[in-house]
GROMACS .gro file of C-alpha atoms in nm:
model
  489
    1MET     CA    1  -0.965  -1.365  -3.362
    2ILE     CA    2  -0.972  -1.685  -3.100
    3PRO     CA    3  -0.759  -1.573  -2.807
    4GLY     CA    4  -0.450  -1.819  -2.804
    5ALA     CA    5  -0.524  -1.971  -3.145
    6HIS     CA    6  -0.246  -2.104  -3.333
    7ALA     CA    7  -0.149  -2.345  -3.639
    8GLN     CA    8  -0.087  -2.688  -3.514
    9GLU     CA    9   0.126  -2.937  -3.705
   10ALA     CA   10  -0.130  -3.217  -3.586
   11LYS     CA   11  -0.473  -3.221  -3.567
   12PRO     CA   12  -0.583  -3.163  -3.216
   13ARG     CA   13  -0.718  -3.464  -3.026
   14ARG     CA   14  -0.987  -3.432  -2.742
   15GLY     CA   15  -0.979  -3.604  -2.433
   16GLY     CA   16  -0.813  -3.639  -2.110
   17ILE     CA   17  -0.777  -3.450  -1.783
   18LEU     CA   18  -0.518  -3.198  -1.788
   19ARG     CA   19  -0.310  -3.191  -1.465
   20ILE     CA   20  -0.125  -2.883  -1.345
   21ALA     CA   21   0.128  -2.846  -1.072
   22VAL     CA   22   0.108  -2.471  -0.937
   23ALA     CA   23   0.355  -2.323  -0.719
   24ASP     CA   24   0.114  -2.127  -0.477
   25GLN     CA   25  -0.163  -2.190  -0.257
   26SER     CA   26  -0.374  -2.050   0.043
   27SER     CA   27  -0.687  -2.088   0.256
   28THR     CA   28  -0.729  -1.729   0.058
   29ASP     CA   29  -0.741  -1.880  -0.294
   30THR     CA   30  -1.025  -1.719  -0.472
   31PHE     CA   31  -1.241  -1.728  -0.787
   32ASP     CA   32  -1.336  -1.355  -0.727
   33PRO     CA   33  -1.156  -1.171  -1.010
   34VAL     CA   34  -1.117  -0.859  -0.816
   35LEU     CA   35  -0.931  -1.018  -0.535
   36ALA     CA   36  -0.711  -1.279  -0.744
   37ARG     CA   37  -0.357  -1.212  -0.624
   38SER     CA   38  -0.167  -1.521  -0.693
   39GLY     CA   39  -0.068  -1.683  -1.033
   40SER     CA   40  -0.287  -1.979  -0.926
   41ASP     CA   41  -0.560  -1.746  -0.892
   42TYR     CA   42  -0.505  -1.613  -1.223
   43LEU     CA   43  -0.468  -1.953  -1.353
   44ARG     CA   44  -0.802  -2.069  -1.202
   45ALA     CA   45  -0.986  -1.732  -1.325
   46LYS     CA   46  -0.875  -1.776  -1.677
   47ALA     CA   47  -1.035  -2.126  -1.672
   48VAL     CA   48  -1.357  -1.985  -1.569
   49TYR     CA   49  -1.386  -1.630  -1.687
   50ASN     CA   50  -1.338  -1.429  -2.020
   51ALA     CA   51  -1.262  -1.047  -2.017
   52LEU     CA   52  -1.343  -0.810  -2.309
   53THR     CA   53  -1.034  -0.852  -2.477
   54TRP     CA   54  -0.727  -1.078  -2.465
   55VAL     CA   55  -0.346  -1.027  -2.534
   56ASN     CA   56  -0.180  -1.233  -2.799
   57GLY     CA   57   0.173  -1.335  -2.825
   58ARG     CA   58   0.287  -1.008  -2.948
   59ALA     CA   59   0.135  -0.835  -2.653
   60GLU     CA   60  -0.157  -0.686  -2.866
   61ALA     CA   61  -0.500  -0.662  -2.757
   62VAL     CA   62  -0.723  -0.881  -2.959
   63PRO     CA   63  -1.093  -0.944  -2.918
   64ASP     CA   64  -1.250  -1.179  -2.661
   65LEU     CA   65  -1.583  -1.128  -2.524
   66ALA     CA   66  -1.587  -0.794  -2.723
   67GLU     CA   67  -1.579  -0.880  -3.060
   68PHE     CA   68  -1.502  -0.516  -3.183
   69PHE     CA   69  -1.367  -0.213  -3.000
   70GLU     CA   70  -1.312   0.165  -3.124
   71PRO     CA   71  -1.219   0.490  -2.963
   72ASP     CA   72  -1.344   0.844  -3.050
   73GLU     CA   73  -1.088   1.098  -3.173
   74THR     CA   74  -0.991   1.182  -2.813
   75ALA     CA   75  -0.920   0.844  -2.689
   76THR     CA   76  -1.157   0.945  -2.402
   77ARG     CA   77  -1.459   0.755  -2.521
   78TRP     CA   78  -1.434   0.376  -2.609
   79VAL     CA   79  -1.716   0.147  -2.744
   80PHE     CA   80  -1.705  -0.230  -2.697
   81ARG     CA   81  -1.932  -0.424  -2.892
   82LEU     CA   82  -2.014  -0.773  -2.754
   83ARG     CA   83  -2.029  -1.110  -2.905
   84LYS     CA   84  -2.364  -1.270  -2.991
   85GLY     CA   85  -2.467  -1.592  -2.857
   86VAL     CA   86  -2.216  -1.598  -2.566
   87ARG     CA   87  -2.388  -1.766  -2.264
   88PHE     CA   88  -2.272  -1.819  -1.895
   89HIS     CA   89  -2.229  -2.143  -1.731
   90ASP     CA   90  -2.595  -2.162  -1.602
   91GLY     CA   91  -2.733  -2.085  -1.963
   92SER     CA   92  -2.806  -1.710  -1.898
   93PRO     CA   93  -2.691  -1.485  -2.191
   94LEU     CA   94  -2.397  -1.218  -2.187
   95ARG     CA   95  -2.546  -0.860  -2.138
   96PRO     CA   96  -2.411  -0.503  -2.118
   97ALA     CA   97  -2.510  -0.527  -1.767
   98ASP     CA   98  -2.300  -0.797  -1.681
   99VAL     CA   99  -2.004  -0.583  -1.818
  100ILE     CA  100  -2.106  -0.258  -1.610
  101TYR     CA  101  -2.148  -0.469  -1.298
  102SER     CA  102  -1.804  -0.640  -1.343
  103ILE     CA  103  -1.602  -0.346  -1.416
  104MET     CA  104  -1.774  -0.100  -1.154
  105ARG     CA  105  -1.716  -0.358  -0.891
  106HIS     CA  106  -1.373  -0.229  -0.881
  107LYS     CA  107  -1.485   0.116  -0.795
  108THR     CA  108  -1.742   0.003  -0.522
  109GLY     CA  109  -1.573  -0.226  -0.308
  110PRO     CA  110  -1.243  -0.375  -0.210
  111SER     CA  111  -1.033  -0.449  -0.555
  112LEU     CA  112  -0.676  -0.523  -0.642
  113GLY     CA  113  -0.754  -0.361  -0.971
  114SER     CA  114  -0.885  -0.044  -0.884
  115ALA     CA  115  -0.591   0.129  -1.022
  116ILE     CA  116  -0.685   0.017  -1.363
  117VAL     CA  117  -1.031   0.175  -1.326
  118ALA     CA  118  -0.944   0.466  -1.167
  119ASN     CA  119  -0.963   0.662  -1.516
  120VAL     CA  120  -1.299   0.529  -1.602
  121ALA     CA  121  -1.556   0.819  -1.549
  122SER     CA  122  -1.874   0.585  -1.638
  123ILE     CA  123  -2.007   0.285  -1.819
  124THR     CA  124  -2.303   0.285  -1.990
  125SER     CA  125  -2.500   0.039  -2.246
  126ASN     CA  126  -2.493   0.152  -2.588
  127GLY     CA  127  -2.757  -0.069  -2.705
  128PRO     CA  128  -2.852  -0.435  -2.671
  129ASP     CA  129  -2.471  -0.561  -2.759
  130SER     CA  130  -2.238  -0.313  -2.662
  131VAL     CA  131  -2.101  -0.070  -2.373
  132LEU     CA  132  -1.962   0.275  -2.388
  133PHE     CA  133  -1.669   0.362  -2.142
  134THR     CA  134  -1.618   0.744  -2.086
  135LEU     CA  135  -1.273   0.800  -1.934
  136THR     CA  136  -1.148   1.102  -1.733
  137SER     CA  137  -0.841   1.156  -1.958
  138PRO     CA  138  -0.725   0.997  -2.262
  139ASP     CA  139  -0.616   0.635  -2.285
  140VAL     CA  140  -0.459   0.524  -2.588
  141SER     CA  141  -0.401   0.165  -2.483
  142PHE     CA  142  -0.748   0.118  -2.311
  143PRO     CA  143  -0.809  -0.224  -2.468
  144LEU     CA  144  -0.513  -0.345  -2.304
  145ALA     CA  145  -0.622  -0.256  -1.981
  146MET     CA  146  -0.953  -0.447  -2.017
  147SER     CA  147  -0.768  -0.756  -2.109
  148GLU     CA  148  -0.620  -0.777  -1.729
  149LEU     CA  149  -0.744  -1.065  -1.538
  150HIS     CA  150  -0.900  -0.859  -1.254
  151MET     CA  151  -1.139  -0.727  -1.556
  152SER     CA  152  -1.287  -1.078  -1.586
  153ILE     CA  153  -1.664  -1.075  -1.667
  154VAL     CA  154  -1.920  -1.219  -1.414
  155LYS     CA  155  -2.287  -1.233  -1.404
  156GLU     CA  156  -2.472  -0.910  -1.294
  157GLY     CA  157  -2.522  -0.954  -0.903
  158THR     CA  158  -2.277  -1.205  -0.810
  159THR     CA  159  -2.149  -1.206  -0.467
  160ASP     CA  160  -2.070  -1.581  -0.409
  161TYR     CA  161  -1.765  -1.735  -0.588
  162SER     CA  162  -1.741  -2.068  -0.415
  163ARG     CA  163  -1.896  -2.203  -0.718
  164PRO     CA  164  -1.815  -1.984  -0.981
  165ILE     CA  165  -2.011  -1.911  -1.291
  166GLY     CA  166  -1.841  -1.766  -1.609
  167THR     CA  167  -1.808  -1.758  -1.975
  168GLY     CA  168  -1.506  -1.964  -1.978
  169PRO     CA  169  -1.375  -2.290  -2.101
  170PHE     CA  170  -1.419  -2.491  -1.797
  171ARG     CA  171  -1.707  -2.544  -1.529
  172ILE     CA  172  -1.581  -2.588  -1.180
  173GLU     CA  173  -1.631  -2.907  -1.002
  174THR     CA  174  -1.420  -2.901  -0.691
  175PHE     CA  175  -1.304  -2.597  -0.516
  176GLN     CA  176  -1.082  -2.624  -0.195
  177PRO     CA  177  -0.902  -2.312  -0.120
  178GLY     CA  178  -0.519  -2.419  -0.060
  179VAL     CA  179  -0.571  -2.790  -0.171
  180ARG     CA  180  -0.711  -2.863  -0.485
  181THR     CA  181  -0.920  -2.723  -0.789
  182THR     CA  182  -1.089  -2.944  -1.057
  183GLY     CA  183  -1.328  -2.843  -1.336
  184VAL     CA  184  -1.460  -3.014  -1.655
  185ARG     CA  185  -1.495  -2.889  -1.997
  186ASN     CA  186  -1.801  -2.621  -2.084
  187GLN     CA  187  -1.962  -2.816  -2.394
  188GLU     CA  188  -2.122  -2.482  -2.486
  189TYR     CA  189  -1.816  -2.281  -2.485
  190TRP     CA  190  -1.834  -2.000  -2.735
  191VAL     CA  191  -1.486  -2.064  -2.878
  192PRO     CA  192  -1.515  -2.320  -3.151
  193GLU     CA  193  -1.382  -2.681  -3.033
  194ARG     CA  194  -1.220  -2.543  -2.747
  195PRO     CA  195  -1.125  -2.676  -2.467
  196TYR     CA  196  -0.980  -2.986  -2.614
  197VAL     CA  197  -0.941  -3.163  -2.294
  198ASP     CA  198  -1.225  -3.310  -2.088
  199GLY     CA  199  -1.146  -3.153  -1.744
  200LEU     CA  200  -0.837  -2.997  -1.580
  201GLU     CA  201  -0.696  -3.038  -1.189
  202LEU     CA  202  -0.470  -2.774  -1.026
  203ILE     CA  203  -0.249  -2.935  -0.787
  204PRO     CA  204  -0.056  -2.709  -0.546
  205LEU     CA  205   0.331  -2.804  -0.502
  206SER     CA  206   0.492  -2.500  -0.341
  207ASP     CA  207   0.834  -2.682  -0.341
  208MET     CA  208   1.004  -2.624  -0.709
  209GLN     CA  209   1.169  -2.966  -0.690
  210SER     CA  210   0.819  -3.132  -0.598
  211ARG     CA  211   0.685  -2.973  -0.905
  212VAL     CA  212   0.968  -3.123  -1.116
  213ASN     CA  213   0.938  -3.466  -0.981
  214ALA     CA  214   0.590  -3.486  -1.034
  215LEU     CA  215   0.642  -3.386  -1.392
  216LEU     CA  216   0.913  -3.635  -1.466
  217ALA     CA  217   0.736  -3.911  -1.274
  218GLY     CA  218   0.414  -3.826  -1.529
  219ASP     CA  219   0.196  -3.735  -1.214
  220VAL     CA  220   0.133  -3.403  -1.379
  221HIS     CA  221   0.145  -3.258  -1.734
  222LEU     CA  222   0.240  -2.919  -1.655
  223ALA     CA  223   0.483  -2.781  -1.378
  224VAL     CA  224   0.497  -2.403  -1.354
  225ASN     CA  225   0.792  -2.157  -1.253
  226LEU     CA  226   1.106  -2.366  -1.256
  227ARG     CA  227   1.469  -2.228  -1.181
  228GLY     CA  228   1.796  -2.376  -1.123
  229ALA     CA  229   1.874  -2.730  -1.095
  230GLY     CA  230   1.489  -2.775  -1.207
  231ILE     CA  231   1.547  -2.593  -1.547
  232ASP     CA  232   1.843  -2.847  -1.607
  233GLN     CA  233   1.642  -3.161  -1.522
  234VAL     CA  234   1.351  -3.101  -1.708
  235SER     CA  235   1.597  -2.988  -2.018
  236GLN     CA  236   1.782  -3.310  -2.015
  237SER     CA  237   1.464  -3.511  -1.979
  238SER     CA  238   1.325  -3.737  -2.239
  239SER     CA  239   0.962  -3.724  -2.125
  240ALA     CA  240   0.936  -3.336  -2.087
  241LYS     CA  241   1.041  -3.011  -2.246
  242LEU     CA  242   1.056  -2.638  -2.142
  243LEU     CA  243   0.806  -2.344  -2.238
  244THR     CA  244   1.030  -2.048  -2.230
  245THR     CA  245   0.828  -1.701  -2.203
  246PRO     CA  246   1.034  -1.378  -2.206
  247THR     CA  247   0.853  -1.125  -1.995
  248SER     CA  248   0.889  -0.799  -1.785
  249GLY     CA  249   0.813  -0.958  -1.455
  250PHE     CA  250   1.031  -1.024  -1.181
  251SER     CA  251   1.084  -1.126  -0.834
  252SER     CA  252   1.228  -0.877  -0.600
  253ILE     CA  253   1.284  -0.742  -0.224
  254HIS     CA  254   1.051  -0.482  -0.163
  255MET     CA  255   1.103  -0.220   0.085
  256ARG     CA  256   0.830  -0.035   0.242
  257VAL     CA  257   0.948   0.337   0.248
  258ASP     CA  258   0.701   0.413   0.537
  259MET     CA  259   0.824   0.159   0.799
  260ARG     CA  260   1.146   0.141   0.997
  261PRO     CA  261   1.437   0.048   0.917
  262SER     CA  262   1.331   0.033   0.523
  263ASP     CA  263   1.245   0.391   0.529
  264ASN     CA  264   1.619   0.452   0.540
  265LEU     CA  265   1.720   0.544   0.176
  266ASP     CA  266   2.093   0.454   0.251
  267LEU     CA  267   2.005   0.127   0.362
  268ARG     CA  268   1.808   0.046   0.071
  269LEU     CA  269   2.094   0.180  -0.149
  270ALA     CA  270   2.311  -0.056   0.051
  271LEU     CA  271   2.109  -0.381  -0.034
  272ALA     CA  272   2.074  -0.256  -0.401
  273HIS     CA  273   2.483  -0.256  -0.453
  274LEU     CA  274   2.512  -0.582  -0.234
  275MET     CA  275   2.280  -0.757  -0.495
  276ASP     CA  276   2.498  -0.993  -0.717
  277ARG     CA  277   2.269  -0.980  -1.045
  278LYS     CA  278   2.461  -1.165  -1.266
  279ARG     CA  279   2.497  -1.457  -1.046
  280PHE     CA  280   2.114  -1.475  -0.998
  281VAL     CA  281   2.051  -1.444  -1.363
  282GLU     CA  282   2.350  -1.704  -1.462
  283VAL     CA  283   2.324  -1.963  -1.179
  284VAL     CA  284   1.971  -1.932  -1.037
  285LEU     CA  285   1.766  -1.844  -1.347
  286ARG     CA  286   2.014  -2.060  -1.584
  287GLY     CA  287   2.031  -1.723  -1.800
  288GLN     CA  288   1.650  -1.711  -1.867
  289ALA     CA  289   1.624  -1.359  -1.774
  290VAL     CA  290   1.797  -1.016  -1.839
  291LEU     CA  291   1.969  -0.800  -1.563
  292GLY     CA  292   1.747  -0.580  -1.401
  293ASN     CA  293   1.816  -0.232  -1.270
  294ASP     CA  294   1.562  -0.160  -0.967
  295VAL     CA  295   1.316   0.002  -1.220
  296PRO     CA  296   1.007  -0.212  -1.378
  297ILE     CA  297   1.091  -0.145  -1.750
  298LEU     CA  298   1.290  -0.419  -1.951
  299SER     CA  299   1.635  -0.280  -2.032
  300THR     CA  300   1.553  -0.398  -2.405
  301SER     CA  301   1.250  -0.179  -2.431
  302PRO     CA  302   1.241   0.139  -2.615
  303LEU     CA  303   1.112   0.317  -2.321
  304TYR     CA  304   1.388   0.201  -2.079
  305ASN     CA  305   1.598   0.508  -1.932
  306THR     CA  306   1.944   0.442  -2.056
  307ASP     CA  307   2.087   0.715  -1.873
  308LEU     CA  308   2.038   0.528  -1.540
  309PRO     CA  309   2.373   0.387  -1.435
  310GLN     CA  310   2.342  -0.028  -1.417
  311ARG     CA  311   2.376  -0.130  -1.071
  312THR     CA  312   2.615  -0.393  -1.002
  313LEU     CA  313   2.749  -0.576  -0.688
  314ASP     CA  314   2.995  -0.288  -0.533
  315PRO     CA  315   3.071  -0.394  -0.181
  316ASP     CA  316   3.275  -0.043  -0.134
  317ARG     CA  317   2.954   0.153  -0.237
  318ALA     CA  318   2.741  -0.074  -0.014
  319LYS     CA  319   2.983   0.014   0.290
  320PHE     CA  320   2.962   0.370   0.218
  321HIS     CA  321   2.573   0.381   0.246
  322LEU     CA  322   2.576   0.147   0.540
  323GLY     CA  323   2.801   0.409   0.732
  324ARG     CA  324   2.529   0.655   0.622
  325ALA     CA  325   2.249   0.454   0.735
  326GLY     CA  326   2.380   0.392   1.097
  327ILE     CA  327   2.228   0.040   1.149
  328GLY     CA  328   2.538  -0.081   1.295
  329SER     CA  329   2.532  -0.456   1.420
  330ALA     CA  330   2.117  -0.455   1.457
  331PRO     CA  331   1.981  -0.739   1.248
  332VAL     CA  332   1.782  -0.631   0.936
  333GLU     CA  333   1.513  -0.911   0.884
  334VAL     CA  334   1.411  -0.977   0.536
  335TYR     CA  335   1.107  -1.214   0.491
  336VAL     CA  336   1.169  -1.466   0.199
  337THR     CA  337   0.955  -1.754   0.038
  338ASP     CA  338   0.928  -2.002  -0.235
  339ALA     CA  339   0.584  -1.807  -0.325
  340ALA     CA  340   0.822  -1.580  -0.534
  341ASN     CA  341   1.014  -1.742  -0.798
  342GLY     CA  342   1.375  -1.724  -0.691
  343GLY     CA  343   1.285  -1.533  -0.391
  344ILE     CA  344   1.482  -1.736  -0.117
  345ASP     CA  345   1.787  -1.717  -0.368
  346ILE     CA  346   1.758  -1.337  -0.365
  347GLY     CA  347   1.767  -1.352  -0.005
  348GLN     CA  348   2.070  -1.590   0.012
  349ILE     CA  349   2.272  -1.389  -0.231
  350LEU     CA  350   2.214  -1.050  -0.043
  351GLN     CA  351   2.288  -1.233   0.289
  352ARG     CA  352   2.630  -1.374   0.168
  353GLU     CA  353   2.746  -1.045   0.058
  354ALA     CA  354   2.595  -0.850   0.349
  355SER     CA  355   2.815  -1.064   0.567
  356ARG     CA  356   3.130  -0.948   0.399
  357VAL     CA  357   3.053  -0.582   0.458
  358GLY     CA  358   2.931  -0.621   0.804
  359LEU     CA  359   2.550  -0.596   0.772
  360ASN     CA  360   2.363  -0.839   0.986
  361LEU     CA  361   2.090  -0.972   0.735
  362ALA     CA  362   1.860  -1.208   0.909
  363LEU     CA  363   1.642  -1.412   0.647
  364LYS     CA  364   1.286  -1.527   0.758
  365ARG     CA  365   1.191  -1.814   0.556
  366VAL     CA  366   0.801  -1.846   0.534
  367PRO     CA  367   0.592  -2.107   0.364
  368ALA     CA  368   0.455  -2.018   0.048
  369ASP     CA  369   0.088  -2.121   0.176
  370GLY     CA  370  -0.085  -1.778   0.252
  371TYR     CA  371   0.237  -1.540   0.168
  372TRP     CA  372   0.040  -1.307  -0.062
  373ALA     CA  373  -0.247  -1.245   0.178
  374ASN     CA  374  -0.083  -1.269   0.488
  375VAL     CA  375   0.313  -1.164   0.486
  376SER     CA  376   0.381  -0.971   0.156
  377GLY     CA  377   0.387  -0.610   0.211
  378MET     CA  378   0.354  -0.653   0.592
  379HIS     CA  379   0.714  -0.607   0.686
  380PRO     CA  380   0.986  -0.374   0.606
  381PHE     CA  381   1.153  -0.601   0.378
  382SER     CA  382   0.997  -0.904   0.199
  383ASN     CA  383   0.983  -1.086  -0.136
  384ASN     CA  384   0.768  -0.958  -0.393
  385GLN     CA  385   0.667  -1.079  -0.737
  386VAL     CA  386   0.546  -0.885  -1.008
  387THR     CA  387   0.327  -1.065  -1.290
  388PRO     CA  388   0.422  -0.894  -1.627
  389ARG     CA  389   0.121  -0.683  -1.770
  390PRO     CA  390   0.060  -0.637  -2.130
  391SER     CA  391   0.151  -0.261  -2.137
  392ASP     CA  392   0.378  -0.038  -1.933
  393ASP     CA  393   0.118   0.211  -1.865
  394LEU     CA  394  -0.090  -0.088  -1.689
  395ASN     CA  395   0.213  -0.207  -1.495
  396ILE     CA  396   0.282   0.156  -1.351
  397ALA     CA  397  -0.111   0.204  -1.274
  398LEU     CA  398  -0.097  -0.136  -1.108
  399PHE     CA  399   0.254  -0.125  -0.900
  400TRP     CA  400   0.340   0.215  -0.886
  401LYS     CA  401   0.097   0.483  -0.876
  402SER     CA  402   0.028   0.603  -0.523
  403ASN     CA  403  -0.320   0.468  -0.526
  404SER     CA  404  -0.276   0.090  -0.644
  405ALA     CA  405  -0.323  -0.160  -0.415
  406PHE     CA  406  -0.020  -0.342  -0.534
  407ASN     CA  407   0.178  -0.063  -0.454
  408LYS     CA  408   0.313  -0.244  -0.143
  409CYS     CA  409   0.637  -0.036  -0.088
  410LYS     CA  410   0.423   0.238  -0.033
  411PHE     CA  411   0.628   0.446  -0.308
  412THR     CA  412   0.527   0.797  -0.391
  413ALA     CA  413   0.710   1.062  -0.549
  414PRO     CA  414   0.608   1.439  -0.620
  415GLY     CA  415   0.459   1.458  -0.977
  416PHE     CA  416   0.492   1.061  -1.026
  417ASP     CA  417   0.133   1.003  -1.085
  418ALA     CA  418   0.075   1.315  -1.297
  419LEU     CA  419   0.378   1.176  -1.516
  420ALA     CA  420   0.176   0.830  -1.518
  421ASP     CA  421  -0.128   1.007  -1.661
  422GLU     CA  422   0.016   1.192  -1.893
  423ALA     CA  423   0.206   0.904  -2.058
  424ARG     CA  424  -0.122   0.686  -2.063
  425ALA     CA  425  -0.270   0.975  -2.273
  426THR     CA  426   0.058   1.027  -2.490
  427ARG     CA  427   0.077   0.885  -2.859
  428GLU     CA  428   0.389   1.095  -2.981
  429THR     CA  429   0.682   0.820  -2.927
  430GLY     CA  430   0.951   1.084  -2.824
  431LYS     CA  431   0.719   1.274  -2.557
  432ARG     CA  432   0.628   0.923  -2.429
  433ARG     CA  433   0.970   0.801  -2.393
  434ASP     CA  434   1.070   1.113  -2.194
  435LEU     CA  435   0.776   1.075  -1.966
  436TYR     CA  436   0.879   0.708  -1.884
  437PHE     CA  437   1.249   0.850  -1.836
  438GLN     CA  438   1.130   1.079  -1.561
  439MET     CA  439   0.908   0.795  -1.395
  440GLN     CA  440   1.232   0.557  -1.378
  441LYS     CA  441   1.450   0.809  -1.260
  442LEU     CA  442   1.203   0.892  -0.978
  443ILE     CA  443   1.185   0.505  -0.888
  444TYR     CA  444   1.575   0.465  -0.914
  445ASP     CA  445   1.660   0.747  -0.710
  446ALA     CA  446   1.391   0.605  -0.422
  447THR     CA  447   1.490   0.239  -0.481
  448PRO     CA  448   1.171   0.074  -0.304
  449GLN     CA  449   1.276  -0.253  -0.469
  450VAL     CA  450   1.576  -0.433  -0.533
  451ILE     CA  451   1.497  -0.582  -0.893
  452PRO     CA  452   1.781  -0.809  -0.974
  453ALA     CA  453   1.642  -0.954  -1.314
  454MET     CA  454   1.329  -0.932  -1.539
  455GLN     CA  455   1.278  -1.297  -1.538
  456SER     CA  456   1.135  -1.516  -1.800
  457TYR     CA  457   0.864  -1.773  -1.721
  458VAL     CA  458   0.999  -2.142  -1.720
  459ASP     CA  459   0.765  -2.422  -1.725
  460GLY     CA  460   0.808  -2.770  -1.781
  461VAL     CA  461   0.560  -2.946  -2.031
  462ALA     CA  462   0.505  -3.302  -2.080
  463ASN     CA  463   0.616  -3.440  -2.422
  464ARG     CA  464   0.262  -3.519  -2.491
  465VAL     CA  465   0.118  -3.188  -2.407
  466MET     CA  466   0.051  -2.967  -2.735
  467GLY     CA  467  -0.089  -2.643  -2.826
  468ILE     CA  468   0.045  -2.400  -2.569
  469GLU     CA  469   0.250  -2.124  -2.695
  470PRO     CA  470   0.419  -1.810  -2.507
  471VAL     CA  471   0.215  -1.510  -2.431
  472PRO     CA  472   0.394  -1.256  -2.236
  473VAL     CA  473   0.162  -1.192  -1.967
  474GLY     CA  474   0.189  -1.489  -1.768
  475TYR     CA  475   0.297  -1.872  -1.743
  476LEU     CA  476   0.144  -2.145  -1.944
  477GLY     CA  477   0.022  -1.921  -2.267
  478GLY     CA  478  -0.044  -1.617  -2.048
  479PHE     CA  479  -0.241  -1.838  -1.763
  480ASN     CA  480  -0.469  -1.897  -2.055
  481GLY     CA  481  -0.294  -2.271  -2.143
  482ALA     CA  482  -0.559  -2.491  -2.041
  483GLN     CA  483  -0.803  -2.333  -2.304
  484ASN     CA  484  -0.550  -2.449  -2.584
  485ALA     CA  485  -0.360  -2.747  -2.454
  486TRP     CA  486  -0.451  -3.091  -2.587
  487LEU     CA  487  -0.306  -3.451  -2.509
  488ALA     CA  488  -0.125  -3.646  -2.773
  489ALA     CA  489  -0.203  -4.028  -2.773
   0.00000   0.00000   0.00000
């Protein structure tokens, strides 16, 4: 199966340069998969690299560089057989040694995906075209973990990522961190006929309205992460359309439980009850979301803890918790940014309600440029954005376990990590549901994030762009849209 393949009403047309307006940029932009932290990093990486597996529109793991994968009876040993004939951009063949090097990097140096491979005990060559993963404990959804972007496969021994070499659809020509990225078609890409376009260009426009204006003016073909009036403008346009992808991703206010004053549980609970979630969904997101309840599981998921009361705007409860918090008139600073989709809007909604109950909430608006590397998680209260993952197990491992690099709230709870490990190894539906109920209860009681909604990705797409379909792990077809897009005449 080709990742992202789908039927078309018209035959795809080759040619053209695909121009994409992205929402975040920084001098720390990178092509190193282990350090990718922003949506733009993910989009760039998907243009250059492949992983062992990919995720289809139903959030299922399908073959990518691995044409076949299979567990043993215990799900502690997984064999991945590699495709034959795959070559890196420099002409060298894909080998098991490249896979071993790429995955083990997460265990031997700085990595934002280290939690994904924490359960990997070893990786060995299993012949000339396959690798064997031995896990510490069972993982029934391990192929989904190997689809995660941080698990992209690079050449053995690679240390310089300024001119990246991968097996993916594009070769990079220009990479100016925070400024511009351009690439050209990999003429020897292993996926038949892909990509259709001659090249791509990523143009950073952190201001949402600027992205919409560029799309409607014809300066770009794709504009990511729209909200509010931007959604209205594109939906009413005769030259562009919306691509909506329901997901379990979200923007939030994350609250460091190990810093003052955000270590104060009553203050965190007060903010949770000052969030007008319905207003955020209906006005800011134009209904392209479902209500959040400060836990990372969709309310429509069979794993969602239905025993947790839905939090709503409740000024009286907020006042009660503020009284117990003892904050008084001291300003509470919250760092907000356009780097998180709707992040500033979340802050403004909270600030308006806080003023009505006597909480002095001071918004510190900071540029999107460099936010994820230099601001996010560095202060007691700040915006966060969580990119959806293909499985709840992966979501928990990346963002909530105590050893995760993305656990910026420093959330911990007795027994939580053990529950996550047990859930990952559990096939039986009822037991798995019970474990997820317990984990959500621990998160809900601690309230390390105010999560107002589980947001759909809403992207703007010029009418002449064809071939991109929603994939629920990222915008523009799961960050993989450039491989599948083509430009109609």
